[in-house]
mmCIF file of C-alpha atoms in Angstrom:
data_model
loop_
_atom_site.group_PDB
_atom_site.id
_atom_site.type_symbol
_atom_site.label_atom_id
_atom_site.label_comp_id
_atom_site.label_asym_id
_atom_site.label_seq_id
_atom_site.Cartn_x
_atom_site.Cartn_y
_atom_site.Cartn_z
ATOM 1 C CA MET A 1 -32.273 0.521 30.691
ATOM 2 C CA ARG A 2 -29.073 0.660 32.708
ATOM 3 C CA LEU A 3 -27.159 -1.207 29.956
ATOM 4 C CA ASN A 4 -28.395 1.304 27.391
ATOM 5 C CA LEU A 5 -27.147 4.168 29.540
ATOM 6 C CA ILE A 6 -23.754 2.472 29.915
ATOM 7 C CA MET A 7 -23.475 1.962 26.159
ATOM 8 C CA ALA A 8 -24.476 5.542 25.461
ATOM 9 C CA GLY A 9 -21.790 6.711 27.851
ATOM 10 C CA LEU A 10 -19.195 4.504 26.229
ATOM 11 C CA LEU A 11 -20.044 5.770 22.772
ATOM 12 C CA THR A 12 -19.854 9.352 23.998
ATOM 13 C CA MET A 13 -16.434 8.651 25.527
ATOM 14 C CA VAL A 14 -15.173 7.050 22.311
ATOM 15 C CA GLY A 15 -16.431 9.962 20.220
ATOM 16 C CA THR A 16 -14.928 12.507 22.604
ATOM 17 C CA GLY A 17 -11.650 10.591 22.717
ATOM 18 C CA THR A 18 -11.427 10.555 18.933
ATOM 19 C CA ALA A 19 -12.108 14.271 18.746
ATOM 20 C CA LEU A 20 -9.435 14.987 21.354
ATOM 21 C CA ALA A 21 -6.950 12.727 19.584
ATOM 22 C CA ALA A 22 -7.274 14.827 16.464
ATOM 23 C CA THR A 23 -5.777 17.751 18.405
ATOM 24 C CA GLN A 24 -2.849 15.798 19.841
ATOM 25 C CA GLY A 25 -0.681 15.805 16.725
ATOM 26 C CA ILE A 26 1.994 13.241 15.897
ATOM 27 C CA SER A 27 3.205 11.208 18.887
ATOM 28 C CA ASP A 28 6.905 11.844 19.576
ATOM 29 C CA ASP A 29 6.956 13.974 16.395
ATOM 30 C CA VAL A 30 7.835 10.842 14.356
ATOM 31 C CA ILE A 31 5.597 8.455 12.421
ATOM 32 C CA ARG A 32 6.917 4.934 12.978
ATOM 33 C CA ILE A 33 5.733 1.981 10.865
ATOM 34 C CA GLY A 34 6.643 -1.579 11.855
ATOM 35 C CA VAL A 35 6.687 -4.141 9.030
ATOM 36 C CA MET A 36 6.625 -7.612 10.576
ATOM 37 C CA THR A 37 7.012 -10.195 7.828
ATOM 38 C CA ASP A 38 8.487 -13.535 6.801
ATOM 39 C CA LEU A 39 12.027 -12.843 5.593
ATOM 40 C CA SER A 40 13.331 -16.399 5.654
ATOM 41 C CA GLY A 41 10.447 -18.877 5.553
ATOM 42 C CA PRO A 42 7.745 -20.197 3.191
ATOM 43 C CA TYR A 43 5.989 -16.838 2.788
ATOM 44 C CA SER A 44 9.091 -14.749 2.125
ATOM 45 C CA ALA A 45 8.515 -14.546 -1.650
ATOM 46 C CA THR A 46 4.910 -13.389 -1.368
ATOM 47 C CA GLY A 47 5.668 -11.037 1.535
ATOM 48 C CA GLY A 48 9.194 -10.543 2.822
ATOM 49 C CA ARG A 49 11.430 -8.037 1.045
ATOM 50 C CA GLY A 50 8.611 -7.172 -1.342
ATOM 51 C CA SER A 51 6.405 -5.996 1.518
ATOM 52 C CA ILE A 52 9.198 -3.772 2.794
ATOM 53 C CA ILE A 53 9.649 -2.301 -0.687
ATOM 54 C CA ALA A 54 5.890 -1.749 -1.005
ATOM 55 C CA THR A 55 5.999 0.125 2.318
ATOM 56 C CA GLU A 56 8.912 2.229 1.103
ATOM 57 C CA MET A 57 6.957 3.079 -2.052
ATOM 58 C CA ALA A 58 4.020 4.308 0.024
ATOM 59 C CA VAL A 59 6.311 6.401 2.226
ATOM 60 C CA ALA A 60 7.991 7.839 -0.884
ATOM 61 C CA GLU A 61 4.601 9.124 -2.057
ATOM 62 C CA PHE A 62 4.750 11.547 0.884
ATOM 63 C CA GLY A 63 8.413 12.452 0.440
ATOM 64 C CA GLY A 64 9.386 10.563 3.597
ATOM 65 C CA GLU A 65 7.582 12.976 5.913
ATOM 66 C CA ILE A 66 4.187 14.473 6.709
ATOM 67 C CA ASN A 67 3.886 18.104 7.769
ATOM 68 C CA GLY A 68 7.566 18.108 8.661
ATOM 69 C CA LYS A 69 7.325 14.904 10.728
ATOM 70 C CA LYS A 70 9.714 12.169 9.604
ATOM 71 C CA ILE A 71 8.417 8.716 8.682
ATOM 72 C CA GLU A 72 10.515 5.781 9.909
ATOM 73 C CA ILE A 73 10.192 2.120 8.917
ATOM 74 C CA PHE A 74 11.044 -0.718 11.319
ATOM 75 C CA THR A 75 11.350 -4.276 9.986
ATOM 76 C CA ALA A 76 11.454 -7.698 11.627
ATOM 77 C CA ASP A 77 11.321 -11.374 10.677
ATOM 78 C CA HIS A 78 8.626 -13.135 12.726
ATOM 79 C CA GLN A 79 10.070 -16.529 11.646
ATOM 80 C CA GLY A 80 6.566 -17.989 11.707
ATOM 81 C CA LYS A 81 6.652 -18.072 15.526
ATOM 82 C CA PRO A 82 3.921 -16.350 17.565
ATOM 83 C CA ASP A 83 6.186 -15.914 20.606
ATOM 84 C CA ILE A 84 8.854 -14.117 18.565
ATOM 85 C CA ALA A 85 6.184 -11.930 16.974
ATOM 86 C CA ALA A 86 4.674 -10.991 20.338
ATOM 87 C CA SER A 87 8.099 -10.209 21.797
ATOM 88 C CA THR A 88 9.012 -8.033 18.814
ATOM 89 C CA ALA A 89 5.662 -6.238 18.880
ATOM 90 C CA ARG A 90 6.007 -5.547 22.618
ATOM 91 C CA LYS A 91 9.453 -4.001 22.119
ATOM 92 C CA TRP A 92 8.250 -1.953 19.162
ATOM 93 C CA LEU A 93 5.319 -0.549 21.110
ATOM 94 C CA ASP A 94 6.937 -0.081 24.534
ATOM 95 C CA VAL A 95 10.532 0.841 23.655
ATOM 96 C CA ASP A 96 10.637 2.013 20.047
ATOM 97 C CA HIS A 97 7.239 3.737 20.136
ATOM 98 C CA VAL A 98 6.110 2.266 16.827
ATOM 99 C CA ASP A 99 2.711 3.680 15.856
ATOM 100 C CA VAL A 100 1.386 0.903 13.627
ATOM 101 C CA ILE A 101 2.298 -2.749 13.069
ATOM 102 C CA THR A 102 1.729 -3.992 9.535
ATOM 103 C CA GLU A 103 1.854 -7.086 7.317
ATOM 104 C CA ILE A 104 2.300 -10.096 9.752
ATOM 105 C CA ASN A 105 1.832 -12.713 7.007
ATOM 106 C CA ASN A 106 1.041 -15.738 9.137
ATOM 107 C CA SER A 107 -2.343 -16.224 10.791
ATOM 108 C CA ALA A 108 -1.073 -17.693 14.068
ATOM 109 C CA VAL A 109 1.477 -14.880 14.307
ATOM 110 C CA ALA A 110 -1.176 -12.275 13.533
ATOM 111 C CA LEU A 111 -3.436 -13.567 16.296
ATOM 112 C CA SER A 112 -0.612 -13.192 18.832
ATOM 113 C CA VAL A 113 0.024 -9.607 17.693
ATOM 114 C CA TYR A 114 -3.701 -8.832 17.857
ATOM 115 C CA ASN A 115 -3.855 -10.030 21.477
ATOM 116 C CA LEU A 116 -1.039 -7.687 22.429
ATOM 117 C CA ALA A 117 -2.370 -4.759 20.391
ATOM 118 C CA LYS A 118 -5.764 -5.091 22.051
ATOM 119 C CA ASP A 119 -4.219 -4.551 25.493
ATOM 120 C CA LYS A 120 -2.144 -1.610 24.303
ATOM 121 C CA ASN A 121 -4.725 0.063 22.039
ATOM 122 C CA ALA A 122 -2.253 -0.201 19.147
ATOM 123 C CA LEU A 123 -3.155 -0.019 15.467
ATOM 124 C CA VAL A 124 -2.555 -3.140 13.351
ATOM 125 C CA LEU A 125 -2.860 -3.225 9.551
ATOM 126 C CA ALA A 126 -3.001 -6.957 8.880
ATOM 127 C CA THR A 127 -2.245 -7.127 5.164
ATOM 128 C CA GLY A 128 -0.651 -10.589 5.071
ATOM 129 C CA PRO A 129 -2.617 -13.094 7.214
ATOM 130 C CA ALA A 130 -5.649 -14.873 5.771
ATOM 131 C CA SER A 131 -7.575 -16.329 8.724
ATOM 132 C CA ASP A 132 -10.990 -14.706 9.017
ATOM 133 C CA ALA A 133 -10.755 -15.183 12.782
ATOM 134 C CA LEU A 134 -9.258 -11.683 12.786
ATOM 135 C CA THR A 135 -12.709 -10.271 12.062
ATOM 136 C CA PHE A 136 -14.566 -13.046 13.866
ATOM 137 C CA SER A 137 -14.178 -13.823 17.574
ATOM 138 C CA SER A 138 -10.587 -12.479 17.633
ATOM 139 C CA CYS A 139 -11.400 -8.985 16.358
ATOM 140 C CA ILE A 140 -10.039 -5.941 18.187
ATOM 141 C CA PRO A 141 -11.073 -2.252 18.055
ATOM 142 C CA THR A 142 -7.806 -1.179 16.404
ATOM 143 C CA GLY A 143 -7.253 -4.131 14.055
ATOM 144 C CA ILE A 144 -7.832 -3.775 10.309
ATOM 145 C CA HIS A 145 -7.801 -6.958 8.212
ATOM 146 C CA TYR A 146 -6.996 -5.500 4.839
ATOM 147 C CA THR A 147 -6.105 -7.620 1.815
ATOM 148 C CA TYR A 148 -8.060 -10.887 1.799
ATOM 149 C CA ASP A 149 -9.295 -13.673 4.026
ATOM 150 C CA THR A 150 -10.129 -17.352 3.908
ATOM 151 C CA PHE A 151 -13.848 -16.719 3.513
ATOM 152 C CA ALA A 152 -13.383 -14.512 0.435
ATOM 153 C CA PHE A 153 -10.984 -16.974 -1.203
ATOM 154 C CA ALA A 154 -13.301 -19.901 -0.559
ATOM 155 C CA ASN A 155 -16.373 -18.017 -1.728
ATOM 156 C CA SER A 156 -14.742 -17.003 -5.014
ATOM 157 C CA SER A 157 -13.354 -20.406 -5.981
ATOM 158 C CA VAL A 158 -16.270 -22.546 -4.768
ATOM 159 C CA ASN A 159 -18.886 -20.413 -6.503
ATOM 160 C CA GLY A 160 -16.897 -20.229 -9.738
ATOM 161 C CA LEU A 161 -16.427 -23.986 -9.962
ATOM 162 C CA ALA A 162 -20.008 -24.713 -8.852
ATOM 163 C CA GLN A 163 -21.215 -22.895 -11.958
ATOM 164 C CA THR A 164 -19.464 -25.579 -14.021
ATOM 165 C CA GLY A 165 -21.090 -28.376 -11.996
ATOM 166 C CA LYS A 166 -18.064 -29.151 -9.819
ATOM 167 C CA LYS A 167 -19.455 -29.342 -6.297
ATOM 168 C CA ASP A 168 -17.762 -32.302 -4.574
ATOM 169 C CA TRP A 169 -14.424 -31.469 -2.991
ATOM 170 C CA PHE A 170 -11.571 -33.228 -1.209
ATOM 171 C CA MET A 171 -9.681 -30.811 1.075
ATOM 172 C CA ILE A 172 -5.924 -30.794 1.715
ATOM 173 C CA ALA A 173 -5.436 -28.199 4.442
ATOM 174 C CA ALA A 174 -2.510 -26.814 6.443
ATOM 175 C CA ASP A 175 -2.668 -27.905 10.072
ATOM 176 C CA TYR A 176 -2.737 -24.491 11.795
ATOM 177 C CA ALA A 177 -5.127 -21.533 12.171
ATOM 178 C CA PHE A 178 -5.113 -20.524 8.501
ATOM 179 C CA GLY A 179 -5.804 -24.048 7.228
ATOM 180 C CA LYS A 180 -8.588 -24.675 9.714
ATOM 181 C CA ALA A 181 -10.277 -21.379 8.896
ATOM 182 C CA GLY A 182 -9.952 -22.031 5.157
ATOM 183 C CA GLU A 183 -11.521 -25.471 5.371
ATOM 184 C CA LYS A 184 -14.370 -24.116 7.490
ATOM 185 C CA ALA A 185 -14.978 -21.345 4.962
ATOM 186 C CA SER A 186 -15.018 -23.864 2.104
ATOM 187 C CA ARG A 187 -17.605 -25.978 3.903
ATOM 188 C CA ALA A 188 -19.825 -22.925 4.379
ATOM 189 C CA ALA A 189 -19.457 -21.858 0.747
ATOM 190 C CA LEU A 190 -20.178 -25.367 -0.533
ATOM 191 C CA ALA A 191 -23.293 -25.645 1.606
ATOM 192 C CA LYS A 192 -24.728 -22.594 -0.151
ATOM 193 C CA VAL A 193 -24.378 -24.256 -3.581
ATOM 194 C CA ASP A 194 -25.568 -27.704 -2.449
ATOM 195 C CA GLY A 195 -21.998 -28.991 -2.583
ATOM 196 C CA LYS A 196 -20.068 -31.142 -0.148
ATOM 197 C CA ILE A 197 -16.627 -32.147 1.106
ATOM 198 C CA VAL A 198 -16.205 -35.896 0.568
ATOM 199 C CA GLY A 199 -12.942 -36.189 2.494
ATOM 200 C CA GLY A 200 -9.843 -34.416 3.631
ATOM 201 C CA VAL A 201 -6.388 -34.536 5.194
ATOM 202 C CA LYS A 202 -4.219 -32.083 7.095
ATOM 203 C CA PHE A 203 -0.503 -31.495 6.630
ATOM 204 C CA PRO A 204 2.181 -29.681 8.676
ATOM 205 C CA LEU A 205 3.630 -26.349 7.517
ATOM 206 C CA ASN A 206 6.691 -26.657 5.238
ATOM 207 C CA THR A 207 5.795 -30.123 3.914
ATOM 208 C CA THR A 208 8.009 -31.189 1.000
ATOM 209 C CA ASP A 209 6.406 -34.522 0.098
ATOM 210 C CA PHE A 210 2.673 -34.356 -0.685
ATOM 211 C CA SER A 211 2.520 -37.825 -2.276
ATOM 212 C CA SER A 212 0.317 -39.503 0.335
ATOM 213 C CA PHE A 213 -2.049 -36.522 0.535
ATOM 214 C CA ILE A 214 -2.465 -36.295 -3.232
ATOM 215 C CA LEU A 215 -2.997 -40.049 -3.573
ATOM 216 C CA SER A 216 -5.737 -39.913 -0.931
ATOM 217 C CA ALA A 217 -7.419 -37.086 -2.796
ATOM 218 C CA GLN A 218 -7.050 -38.843 -6.127
ATOM 219 C CA SER A 219 -8.641 -42.046 -4.851
ATOM 220 C CA SER A 220 -11.561 -40.151 -3.274
ATOM 221 C CA GLY A 221 -13.193 -39.582 -6.644
ATOM 222 C CA ALA A 222 -13.919 -35.933 -5.812
ATOM 223 C CA SER A 223 -14.277 -33.551 -8.751
ATOM 224 C CA VAL A 224 -12.136 -30.911 -7.075
ATOM 225 C CA ILE A 225 -9.047 -31.137 -4.891
ATOM 226 C CA GLY A 226 -9.045 -28.033 -2.726
ATOM 227 C CA LEU A 227 -5.739 -26.806 -1.340
ATOM 228 C CA VAL A 228 -5.797 -24.633 1.768
ATOM 229 C CA SER A 229 -2.109 -23.825 1.758
ATOM 230 C CA ALA A 230 0.289 -21.092 0.733
ATOM 231 C CA GLY A 231 3.771 -20.462 -0.602
ATOM 232 C CA ALA A 232 6.059 -23.443 -1.077
ATOM 233 C CA ASP A 233 3.406 -25.797 0.277
ATOM 234 C CA THR A 234 1.030 -24.883 -2.562
ATOM 235 C CA VAL A 235 3.777 -25.244 -5.157
ATOM 236 C CA ASN A 236 4.796 -28.667 -3.832
ATOM 237 C CA ALA A 237 1.205 -29.903 -3.723
ATOM 238 C CA ILE A 238 0.449 -28.866 -7.313
ATOM 239 C CA LYS A 239 3.711 -30.405 -8.522
ATOM 240 C CA ALA A 240 2.784 -33.656 -6.804
ATOM 241 C CA ALA A 241 -0.640 -33.640 -8.443
ATOM 242 C CA LYS A 242 1.003 -33.141 -11.832
ATOM 243 C CA SER A 243 3.491 -35.973 -11.263
ATOM 244 C CA PHE A 244 0.712 -38.413 -10.316
ATOM 245 C CA GLY A 245 -1.384 -37.481 -13.326
ATOM 246 C CA VAL A 246 -4.306 -36.192 -11.292
ATOM 247 C CA THR A 247 -7.304 -35.558 -13.538
ATOM 248 C CA GLN A 248 -9.426 -33.725 -10.975
ATOM 249 C CA ILE A 249 -9.396 -29.949 -10.820
ATOM 250 C CA VAL A 250 -6.766 -28.738 -8.364
ATOM 251 C CA ALA A 251 -8.146 -25.578 -6.776
ATOM 252 C CA PRO A 252 -5.744 -23.729 -4.478
ATOM 253 C CA GLN A 253 -7.621 -21.449 -2.137
ATOM 254 C CA PHE A 254 -4.553 -19.287 -1.661
ATOM 255 C CA LEU A 255 -2.456 -18.750 -4.795
ATOM 256 C CA PHE A 256 0.056 -16.007 -5.515
ATOM 257 C CA ILE A 257 1.731 -14.977 -8.729
ATOM 258 C CA GLN A 258 5.080 -16.086 -7.266
ATOM 259 C CA ASP A 259 3.622 -19.594 -6.917
ATOM 260 C CA VAL A 260 2.586 -19.637 -10.574
ATOM 261 C CA HIS A 261 6.041 -18.381 -11.550
ATOM 262 C CA ALA A 262 7.692 -21.182 -9.583
ATOM 263 C CA LEU A 263 5.369 -23.790 -11.070
ATOM 264 C CA GLY A 264 5.554 -22.580 -14.658
ATOM 265 C CA LEU A 265 2.520 -22.191 -16.892
ATOM 266 C CA GLU A 266 2.862 -25.715 -18.234
ATOM 267 C CA THR A 267 2.058 -27.066 -14.779
ATOM 268 C CA ALA A 268 -0.254 -24.333 -13.461
ATOM 269 C CA GLN A 269 -2.361 -23.626 -16.543
ATOM 270 C CA GLY A 270 -6.120 -23.837 -16.112
ATOM 271 C CA VAL A 271 -6.158 -23.334 -12.340
ATOM 272 C CA VAL A 272 -9.030 -21.078 -11.242
ATOM 273 C CA PHE A 273 -8.844 -19.168 -7.963
ATOM 274 C CA GLY A 274 -9.765 -15.961 -6.182
ATOM 275 C CA THR A 275 -7.334 -13.078 -5.894
ATOM 276 C CA ALA A 276 -7.365 -9.565 -4.461
ATOM 277 C CA PHE A 277 -5.001 -8.126 -7.085
ATOM 278 C CA TYR A 278 -3.362 -8.745 -10.442
ATOM 279 C CA TRP A 279 -0.596 -6.486 -11.699
ATOM 280 C CA ASN A 280 -1.707 -6.549 -15.360
ATOM 281 C CA ARG A 281 -5.397 -5.747 -14.788
ATOM 282 C CA THR A 282 -5.506 -1.990 -15.483
ATOM 283 C CA ASP A 283 -3.229 0.853 -16.570
ATOM 284 C CA GLU A 284 -3.008 1.971 -12.926
ATOM 285 C CA THR A 285 -2.025 -1.469 -11.618
ATOM 286 C CA ARG A 286 0.532 -1.845 -14.415
ATOM 287 C CA LYS A 287 2.149 1.525 -13.701
ATOM 288 C CA TRP A 288 2.563 0.821 -9.986
ATOM 289 C CA SER A 289 3.682 -2.762 -10.572
ATOM 290 C CA GLU A 290 6.339 -1.807 -13.085
ATOM 291 C CA GLU A 291 7.874 0.559 -10.521
ATOM 292 C CA PHE A 292 7.760 -2.221 -7.925
ATOM 293 C CA TYR A 293 9.404 -4.588 -10.423
ATOM 294 C CA LYS A 294 12.289 -2.162 -10.886
ATOM 295 C CA ARG A 295 12.783 -1.774 -7.132
ATOM 296 C CA MET A 296 12.809 -5.579 -6.837
ATOM 297 C CA ASP A 297 15.713 -5.676 -9.334
ATOM 298 C CA GLU A 298 13.301 -7.143 -11.897
ATOM 299 C CA SER A 299 13.080 -10.371 -9.921
ATOM 300 C CA SER A 300 9.337 -10.380 -9.256
ATOM 301 C CA MET A 301 6.075 -8.648 -10.015
ATOM 302 C CA PRO A 302 4.016 -7.781 -6.916
ATOM 303 C CA SER A 303 1.849 -10.328 -5.149
ATOM 304 C CA GLN A 304 -1.609 -9.400 -3.926
ATOM 305 C CA GLU A 305 -0.021 -9.115 -0.485
ATOM 306 C CA HIS A 306 2.557 -6.595 -1.703
ATOM 307 C CA ALA A 307 -0.168 -4.499 -3.341
ATOM 308 C CA GLY A 308 -2.329 -4.648 -0.202
ATOM 309 C CA GLN A 309 0.621 -3.593 1.932
ATOM 310 C CA TYR A 310 1.285 -0.533 -0.230
ATOM 311 C CA SER A 311 -2.374 0.441 -0.238
ATOM 312 C CA ALA A 312 -2.861 0.049 3.521
ATOM 313 C CA VAL A 313 0.258 2.062 4.395
ATOM 314 C CA TYR A 314 -0.584 4.731 1.815
ATOM 315 C CA GLN A 315 -4.130 5.129 3.160
ATOM 316 C CA TYR A 316 -2.767 5.200 6.728
ATOM 317 C CA LEU A 317 -0.368 8.010 5.887
ATOM 318 C CA LYS A 318 -3.056 9.840 3.930
ATOM 319 C CA SER A 319 -5.287 9.814 7.021
ATOM 320 C CA ILE A 320 -2.464 11.158 9.177
ATOM 321 C CA GLU A 321 -1.888 13.952 6.662
ATOM 322 C CA GLN A 322 -5.569 14.887 6.692
ATOM 323 C CA LEU A 323 -6.197 14.479 10.434
ATOM 324 C CA GLY A 324 -2.911 15.781 11.782
ATOM 325 C CA THR A 325 -2.609 12.867 14.217
ATOM 326 C CA ASP A 326 -1.404 9.262 14.258
ATOM 327 C CA ASP A 327 -3.816 8.273 17.041
ATOM 328 C CA ALA A 328 -5.093 4.732 16.418
ATOM 329 C CA GLN A 329 -8.735 5.434 17.282
ATOM 330 C CA ALA A 330 -8.781 8.536 15.089
ATOM 331 C CA ILE A 331 -7.350 6.625 12.108
ATOM 332 C CA VAL A 332 -9.915 3.826 12.438
ATOM 333 C CA ALA A 333 -12.775 6.329 12.738
ATOM 334 C CA ASP A 334 -11.536 8.179 9.654
ATOM 335 C CA TRP A 335 -11.418 4.994 7.555
ATOM 336 C CA ARG A 336 -14.914 3.981 8.627
ATOM 337 C CA GLY A 337 -16.299 7.295 7.508
ATOM 338 C CA LYS A 338 -15.313 7.267 3.847
ATOM 339 C CA PRO A 339 -14.986 5.133 0.680
ATOM 340 C CA ILE A 340 -11.447 4.095 -0.263
ATOM 341 C CA ASN A 341 -10.259 3.606 -3.839
ATOM 342 C CA ASP A 342 -6.734 3.335 -5.200
ATOM 343 C CA MET A 343 -4.747 1.085 -7.528
ATOM 344 C CA PHE A 344 -5.431 -1.880 -5.190
ATOM 345 C CA ALA A 345 -8.745 -1.187 -3.495
ATOM 346 C CA GLN A 346 -11.884 -0.871 -5.594
ATOM 347 C CA ASN A 347 -15.102 0.082 -3.778
ATOM 348 C CA GLY A 348 -13.299 -0.213 -0.439
ATOM 349 C CA HIS A 349 -14.833 0.488 2.943
ATOM 350 C CA LEU A 350 -13.996 -0.443 6.530
ATOM 351 C CA ARG A 351 -16.612 -2.286 8.592
ATOM 352 C CA GLU A 352 -17.122 -2.123 12.336
ATOM 353 C CA ASP A 353 -15.580 -5.600 12.755
ATOM 354 C CA GLY A 354 -12.278 -4.473 11.206
ATOM 355 C CA ARG A 355 -12.853 -6.120 7.810
ATOM 356 C CA PHE A 356 -11.715 -3.902 4.935
ATOM 357 C CA VAL A 357 -14.176 -4.821 2.191
ATOM 358 C CA HIS A 358 -13.223 -4.402 -1.481
ATOM 359 C CA ASP A 359 -13.742 -6.133 -4.816
ATOM 360 C CA MET A 360 -12.112 -9.516 -5.400
ATOM 361 C CA TYR A 361 -11.359 -11.176 -8.734
ATOM 362 C CA LEU A 362 -11.714 -14.640 -10.208
ATOM 363 C CA ALA A 363 -8.556 -15.538 -12.131
ATOM 364 C CA LYS A 364 -7.585 -18.351 -14.463
ATOM 365 C CA VAL A 365 -3.950 -19.210 -15.125
ATOM 366 C CA LYS A 366 -3.034 -18.859 -18.787
ATOM 367 C CA SER A 367 -1.469 -21.531 -20.946
ATOM 368 C CA PRO A 368 2.089 -20.922 -22.231
ATOM 369 C CA ALA A 369 0.659 -20.012 -25.655
ATOM 370 C CA GLU A 370 -1.707 -17.408 -24.151
ATOM 371 C CA SER A 371 1.006 -15.576 -22.203
ATOM 372 C CA LYS A 372 2.338 -12.611 -24.177
ATOM 373 C CA SER A 373 5.120 -11.345 -21.887
ATOM 374 C CA PRO A 374 7.041 -12.226 -18.701
ATOM 375 C CA TRP A 375 4.721 -12.508 -15.683
ATOM 376 C CA ASP A 376 1.647 -12.312 -17.953
ATOM 377 C CA TYR A 377 0.028 -15.236 -16.167
ATOM 378 C CA TYR A 378 -3.676 -14.557 -15.477
ATOM 379 C CA ASP A 379 -6.938 -13.949 -17.225
ATOM 380 C CA ILE A 380 -9.347 -12.103 -14.938
ATOM 381 C CA ILE A 381 -12.624 -13.805 -15.767
ATOM 382 C CA ALA A 382 -14.913 -12.140 -13.213
ATOM 383 C CA THR A 383 -15.106 -9.362 -10.638
ATOM 384 C CA VAL A 384 -16.658 -10.360 -7.324
ATOM 385 C CA PRO A 385 -18.137 -7.328 -5.496
ATOM 386 C CA GLY A 386 -16.734 -6.988 -1.997
ATOM 387 C CA ASP A 387 -20.094 -7.326 -0.278
ATOM 388 C CA GLN A 388 -20.518 -10.705 -2.005
ATOM 389 C CA ALA A 389 -16.929 -11.888 -1.554
ATOM 390 C CA PHE A 390 -16.482 -11.308 2.188
ATOM 391 C CA ARG A 391 -18.527 -12.849 4.991
ATOM 392 C CA PRO A 392 -21.480 -10.643 6.021
ATOM 393 C CA MET A 393 -20.769 -8.977 9.347
ATOM 394 C CA ASP A 394 -24.000 -10.252 10.877
ATOM 395 C CA GLN A 395 -22.696 -13.814 10.403
ATOM 396 C CA GLY A 396 -19.598 -13.116 12.469
ATOM 397 C CA LYS A 397 -18.849 -13.130 16.183
ATOM 398 C CA CYS A 398 -17.064 -9.817 16.569
ATOM 399 C CA ASP A 399 -18.500 -8.045 19.595
ATOM 400 C CA LEU A 400 -16.571 -4.847 20.222
ATOM 401 C CA LYS A 401 -19.305 -3.604 22.559
ATOM 402 C CA ALA A 402 -18.723 -6.582 24.846
ATOM 403 C CA GLN A 403 -14.989 -5.854 24.760
ATOM 404 C CA ALA A 404 -15.662 -2.252 25.738
ATOM 405 C CA LEU A 405 -17.637 -3.501 28.732
ATOM 406 C CA GLY A 406 -14.787 -5.810 29.722
ATOM 407 C CA LYS A 407 -16.636 -9.071 28.982
#
């Protein structure tokens, strides 16, 4: 009985606090957005400058200001190091008065930022990291995991290949938080289709020689070689598989259009994987992507991360415009109370655990003969509804009530 009274009081306080925040206006009369990304490492092509440009495009939609309040963009290179990320985030929040930290395209880095944001009640739009730990035991009240996660990627690829009878996998996984979460998600997805993992190896970030890993996978006899990797690591692994004449299906859990571009269709053709976005899917995605392409000096079409970054920042600014405040709790409450749809998010909604749920897509890389224009690389062969793609909330370990009680 006493616990129920405590919880009722807490909920009343949260509701009252949100209502009061809506009357506070814009803090410091400036809306400050911090884009923390990889500008120099393995994820710089899929995030990096493109994520900054995507942010600028979202800000441009509002003319650079909201209700006369200027919008400023801060940028930083986290260098793949959690300590650098935490130090930068602390300065942004304490000294520069940044209102929201976005992108953070490295799972270990994102977890360090989440820990800091939790203590400071700061809003984080995690559009780049993939580890589903962000909506599992590491969730925070003001953290929104936006674009994708390891569970959704694993679910999409495992289920798609299981329908063709391919259910025995060998896993090659990155040896850090993202890789571990991805392998765990694959195991869970395979269990649901009576599949199994027959073996696996782990590799360090920024590996250039995948020979030994690919040979181990090849000799395992598995039907599918699953790659839980990203960026240059994925490209190097697929190249190695090609050079050794691997006949098994190589199924990257985390593939971006920049990876396919680097590989070339001759090498990447036939790969099937889950994705949150494809630039050539609809008229709306094409229109936005062509503008992005111009701003990138025609060097790259947007990755799913770039599209997620634009969408998250746009929706954030839209909430500020409607609410009249940049208060973190008010923004989160606003998102939870409405459906979200734009050129990226289809059937989007924010759950209590911070997971932004939206449709995912099953893509197959085209052959050179099937591609009709530059960057025309995918066939979208299925739409996976968000509630089927992402892990059900009741299977997670996000307990915001316990956090509120200080447990």
